[in-house]
Amino acid sequence: MTEAELYSVYKGVYVPKLLHPPECLKYYEEFNFREDDILIAAYPKSGTTWMKEIVPLIQSEGDLTPVQTIPNWDRVPWLEENRASILNLEERPSPRIFATHFHYNMMPESFFKVKPKVLCVLRNPKDVFVSSFYYYGMASFLVNPGTVDEFMEKFINGKELIEKISDHCVFKNMKQNQMSNYSLVPAEFLDQNKSEFLRKGISGDWRNTLTTAQSDHFDSVYEEKMKDVKFPFLWA
């Protein structure tokens, strides 16, 4: 399917129509935050799934029950996606945990008034790119990524869109958890025969996909776009 068929534009950002129908975006815009809410904010494929495993376990003081019995999309729901409006989030006890891929300037009005806690997750952008490439290849609600070179041009141009706890959150253990590995999602939406949703969970895996030329091209565009950001990122 084409981008026009798969996506709509919300506040200047392409969003998948299947995940973000108008009535759900309206629910998101009118959502009322609490001061003790915890919002996991990250660019897609930056480690949000991992944080959705770790944060609830910290909250439950290591009790594995919530992460072994509740799918992570209900355990830590995406506020802007279609399930949020049917989960009775207003009735959940504090502190509530949510996730978002939306930008700061896309937050609901109550976010700026109440100022909930925010966990911002960052990852080496090359690894984000590679994870996104494989994800786009298996998700039916996203446009086909094409070749690595084709997808890179879209990506860099902005057109696409601790003891018990640490043991459970080791990537290989989390990968086996049906409540977290998205294996419960029908193959018509996420075809994990093409690529597992939780693939490797390592830094530097971009080296196994990008050529030297592709890496150099990515670096040149990244350095130009990030030249005004003074924070020192140490990517692997």
mmCIF file of N, CA, C and O in Angstrom, residues 4-43:
data_model
loop_
_atom_site.group_PDB
_atom_site.id
_atom_site.type_symbol
_atom_site.label_atom_id
_atom_site.label_comp_id
_atom_site.label_asym_id
_atom_site.label_seq_id
_atom_site.Cartn_x
_atom_site.Cartn_y
_atom_site.Cartn_z
ATOM 1 N N ALA A 4 0.066 7.359 1.145
ATOM 2 C CA ALA A 4 -1.212 8.077 1.234
ATOM 3 C C ALA A 4 -2.309 7.193 1.801
ATOM 4 O O ALA A 4 -3.197 7.658 2.515
ATOM 5 N N GLU A 5 -2.252 5.895 1.494
ATOM 6 C CA GLU A 5 -3.254 4.955 1.995
ATOM 7 C C GLU A 5 -3.007 4.562 3.439
ATOM 8 O O GLU A 5 -3.951 4.322 4.198
ATOM 9 N N LEU A 6 -1.750 4.515 3.837
ATOM 10 C CA LEU A 6 -1.386 4.017 5.167
ATOM 11 C C LEU A 6 -1.319 5.095 6.240
ATOM 12 O O LEU A 6 -1.559 4.820 7.414
ATOM 13 N N TYR A 7 -1.003 6.331 5.834
ATOM 14 C CA TYR A 7 -0.736 7.367 6.818
ATOM 15 C C TYR A 7 -1.686 8.561 6.715
ATOM 16 O O TYR A 7 -2.222 8.868 5.659
ATOM 17 N N SER A 8 -1.809 9.238 7.856
ATOM 18 C CA SER A 8 -2.436 10.553 7.889
ATOM 19 C C SER A 8 -1.415 11.490 8.523
ATOM 20 O O SER A 8 -0.415 11.045 9.094
ATOM 21 N N VAL A 9 -1.644 12.782 8.410
ATOM 22 C CA VAL A 9 -0.716 13.756 8.992
ATOM 23 C C VAL A 9 -1.346 14.355 10.240
ATOM 24 O O VAL A 9 -2.461 14.896 10.183
ATOM 25 N N TYR A 10 -0.638 14.244 11.363
ATOM 26 C CA TYR A 10 -1.117 14.798 12.638
ATOM 27 C C TYR A 10 -0.063 15.750 13.191
ATOM 28 O O TYR A 10 1.058 15.343 13.493
ATOM 29 N N LYS A 11 -0.415 17.012 13.252
ATOM 30 C CA LYS A 11 0.497 18.054 13.737
ATOM 31 C C LYS A 11 1.842 17.996 13.016
ATOM 32 O O LYS A 11 2.906 18.102 13.621
ATOM 33 N N GLY A 12 1.770 17.785 11.698
ATOM 34 C CA GLY A 12 2.966 17.790 10.864
ATOM 35 C C GLY A 12 3.743 16.491 10.818
ATOM 36 O O GLY A 12 4.799 16.428 10.192
ATOM 37 N N VAL A 13 3.228 15.438 11.447
ATOM 38 C CA VAL A 13 3.935 14.154 11.511
ATOM 39 C C VAL A 13 3.083 13.065 10.877
ATOM 40 O O VAL A 13 1.874 12.988 11.115
ATOM 41 N N TYR A 14 3.708 12.222 10.044
ATOM 42 C CA TYR A 14 2.999 11.087 9.465
ATOM 43 C C TYR A 14 2.734 10.049 10.550
ATOM 44 O O TYR A 14 3.654 9.631 11.250
ATOM 45 N N VAL A 15 1.469 9.625 10.690
ATOM 46 C CA VAL A 15 1.118 8.586 11.669
ATOM 47 C C VAL A 15 0.290 7.515 10.976
ATOM 48 O O VAL A 15 -0.527 7.822 10.094
ATOM 49 N N PRO A 16 0.499 6.235 11.310
ATOM 50 C CA PRO A 16 -0.278 5.159 10.680
ATOM 51 C C PRO A 16 -1.764 5.291 11.008
ATOM 52 O O PRO A 16 -2.143 5.392 12.173
ATOM 53 N N LYS A 17 -2.603 5.290 9.996
ATOM 54 C CA LYS A 17 -4.040 5.431 10.197
ATOM 55 C C LYS A 17 -4.605 4.319 11.070
ATOM 56 O O LYS A 17 -5.512 4.556 11.883
ATOM 57 N N LEU A 18 -4.086 3.096 10.903
ATOM 58 C CA LEU A 18 -4.605 1.959 11.653
ATOM 59 C C LEU A 18 -4.415 2.139 13.152
ATOM 60 O O LEU A 18 -5.274 1.767 13.948
ATOM 61 N N LEU A 19 -3.292 2.725 13.551
ATOM 62 C CA LEU A 19 -2.988 2.901 14.974
ATOM 63 C C LEU A 19 -3.539 4.197 15.548
ATOM 64 O O LEU A 19 -3.739 4.299 16.763
ATOM 65 N N HIS A 20 -3.771 5.173 14.694
ATOM 66 C CA HIS A 20 -4.150 6.505 15.169
ATOM 67 C C HIS A 20 -5.390 7.042 14.462
ATOM 68 O O HIS A 20 -5.328 8.077 13.789
ATOM 69 N N PRO A 21 -6.537 6.387 14.597
ATOM 70 C CA PRO A 21 -7.756 6.929 13.992
ATOM 71 C C PRO A 21 -8.147 8.232 14.680
ATOM 72 O O PRO A 21 -7.732 8.499 15.818
ATOM 73 N N PRO A 22 -8.937 9.074 14.018
ATOM 74 C CA PRO A 22 -9.282 10.403 14.551
ATOM 75 C C PRO A 22 -9.861 10.384 15.954
ATOM 76 O O PRO A 22 -9.509 11.245 16.784
ATOM 77 N N GLU A 23 -10.737 9.421 16.264
ATOM 78 C CA GLU A 23 -11.353 9.399 17.591
ATOM 79 C C GLU A 23 -10.333 9.120 18.695
ATOM 80 O O GLU A 23 -10.471 9.600 19.824
ATOM 81 N N CYS A 24 -9.259 8.371 18.371
ATOM 82 C CA CYS A 24 -8.221 8.089 19.364
ATOM 83 C C CYS A 24 -7.300 9.287 19.564
ATOM 84 O O CYS A 24 -6.833 9.546 20.670
ATOM 85 N N LEU A 25 -7.048 10.015 18.501
ATOM 86 C CA LEU A 25 -6.256 11.237 18.626
ATOM 87 C C LEU A 25 -7.027 12.284 19.432
ATOM 88 O O LEU A 25 -6.422 13.055 20.195
ATOM 89 N N LYS A 26 -8.331 12.298 19.293
ATOM 90 C CA LYS A 26 -9.153 13.218 20.086
ATOM 91 C C LYS A 26 -9.073 12.845 21.571
ATOM 92 O O LYS A 26 -8.941 13.726 22.438
ATOM 93 N N TYR A 27 -9.133 11.533 21.874
ATOM 94 C CA TYR A 27 -8.994 11.064 23.256
ATOM 95 C C TYR A 27 -7.636 11.491 23.816
ATOM 96 O O TYR A 27 -7.528 11.959 24.959
ATOM 97 N N TYR A 28 -6.608 11.352 22.997
ATOM 98 C CA TYR A 28 -5.251 11.730 23.399
ATOM 99 C C TYR A 28 -5.173 13.225 23.710
ATOM 100 O O TYR A 28 -4.611 13.631 24.730
ATOM 101 N N GLU A 29 -5.738 14.037 22.851
ATOM 102 C CA GLU A 29 -5.682 15.491 23.042
ATOM 103 C C GLU A 29 -6.391 15.930 24.317
ATOM 104 O O GLU A 29 -6.003 16.923 24.946
ATOM 105 N N GLU A 30 -7.430 15.196 24.703
ATOM 106 C CA GLU A 30 -8.217 15.561 25.888
ATOM 107 C C GLU A 30 -7.800 14.805 27.143
ATOM 108 O O GLU A 30 -8.420 14.972 28.202
ATOM 109 N N PHE A 31 -6.724 14.012 27.042
ATOM 110 C CA PHE A 31 -6.299 13.190 28.178
ATOM 111 C C PHE A 31 -5.814 14.069 29.339
ATOM 112 O O PHE A 31 -5.121 15.068 29.127
ATOM 113 N N ASN A 32 -6.195 13.684 30.563
ATOM 114 C CA ASN A 32 -5.799 14.433 31.760
ATOM 115 C C ASN A 32 -4.691 13.701 32.512
ATOM 116 O O ASN A 32 -4.907 12.633 33.077
ATOM 117 N N PHE A 33 -3.507 14.299 32.490
ATOM 118 C CA PHE A 33 -2.371 13.733 33.214
ATOM 119 C C PHE A 33 -2.487 14.008 34.709
ATOM 120 O O PHE A 33 -3.183 14.940 35.138
ATOM 121 N N ARG A 34 -1.798 13.194 35.507
ATOM 122 C CA ARG A 34 -1.604 13.447 36.929
ATOM 123 C C ARG A 34 -0.128 13.757 37.164
ATOM 124 O O ARG A 34 0.738 13.337 36.393
ATOM 125 N N GLU A 35 0.171 14.441 38.271
ATOM 126 C CA GLU A 35 1.562 14.829 38.540
ATOM 127 C C GLU A 35 2.482 13.628 38.689
ATOM 128 O O GLU A 35 3.666 13.692 38.353
ATOM 129 N N ASP A 36 1.968 12.506 39.211
ATOM 130 C CA ASP A 36 2.820 11.345 39.443
ATOM 131 C C ASP A 36 2.770 10.324 38.305
ATOM 132 O O ASP A 36 3.300 9.222 38.435
ATOM 133 N N ASP A 37 2.138 10.680 37.198
ATOM 134 C CA ASP A 37 2.189 9.804 36.032
ATOM 135 C C ASP A 37 3.628 9.688 35.542
ATOM 136 O O ASP A 37 4.429 10.628 35.677
ATOM 137 N N ILE A 38 3.949 8.547 34.951
ATOM 138 C CA ILE A 38 5.267 8.327 34.361
ATOM 139 C C ILE A 38 5.079 8.118 32.863
ATOM 140 O O ILE A 38 4.366 7.212 32.436
ATOM 141 N N LEU A 39 5.710 8.959 32.066
ATOM 142 C CA LEU A 39 5.577 8.879 30.615
ATOM 143 C C LEU A 39 6.919 8.491 29.999
ATOM 144 O O LEU A 39 7.908 9.209 30.118
ATOM 145 N N ILE A 40 6.958 7.317 29.364
ATOM 146 C CA ILE A 40 8.148 6.871 28.651
ATOM 147 C C ILE A 40 8.086 7.457 27.247
ATOM 148 O O ILE A 40 7.198 7.119 26.467
ATOM 149 N N ALA A 41 9.005 8.350 26.949
ATOM 150 C CA ALA A 41 8.999 9.032 25.652
ATOM 151 C C ALA A 41 10.243 8.632 24.862
ATOM 152 O O ALA A 41 11.361 8.738 25.367
ATOM 153 N N ALA A 42 10.032 8.173 23.645
ATOM 154 C CA ALA A 42 11.166 7.729 22.841
ATOM 155 C C ALA A 42 10.825 7.765 21.366
ATOM 156 O O ALA A 42 9.667 7.595 20.973
ATOM 157 N N TYR A 43 11.842 7.974 20.542
ATOM 158 C CA TYR A 43 11.675 7.812 19.110
ATOM 159 C C TYR A 43 11.436 6.328 18.851
ATOM 160 O O TYR A 43 11.988 5.482 19.557
#
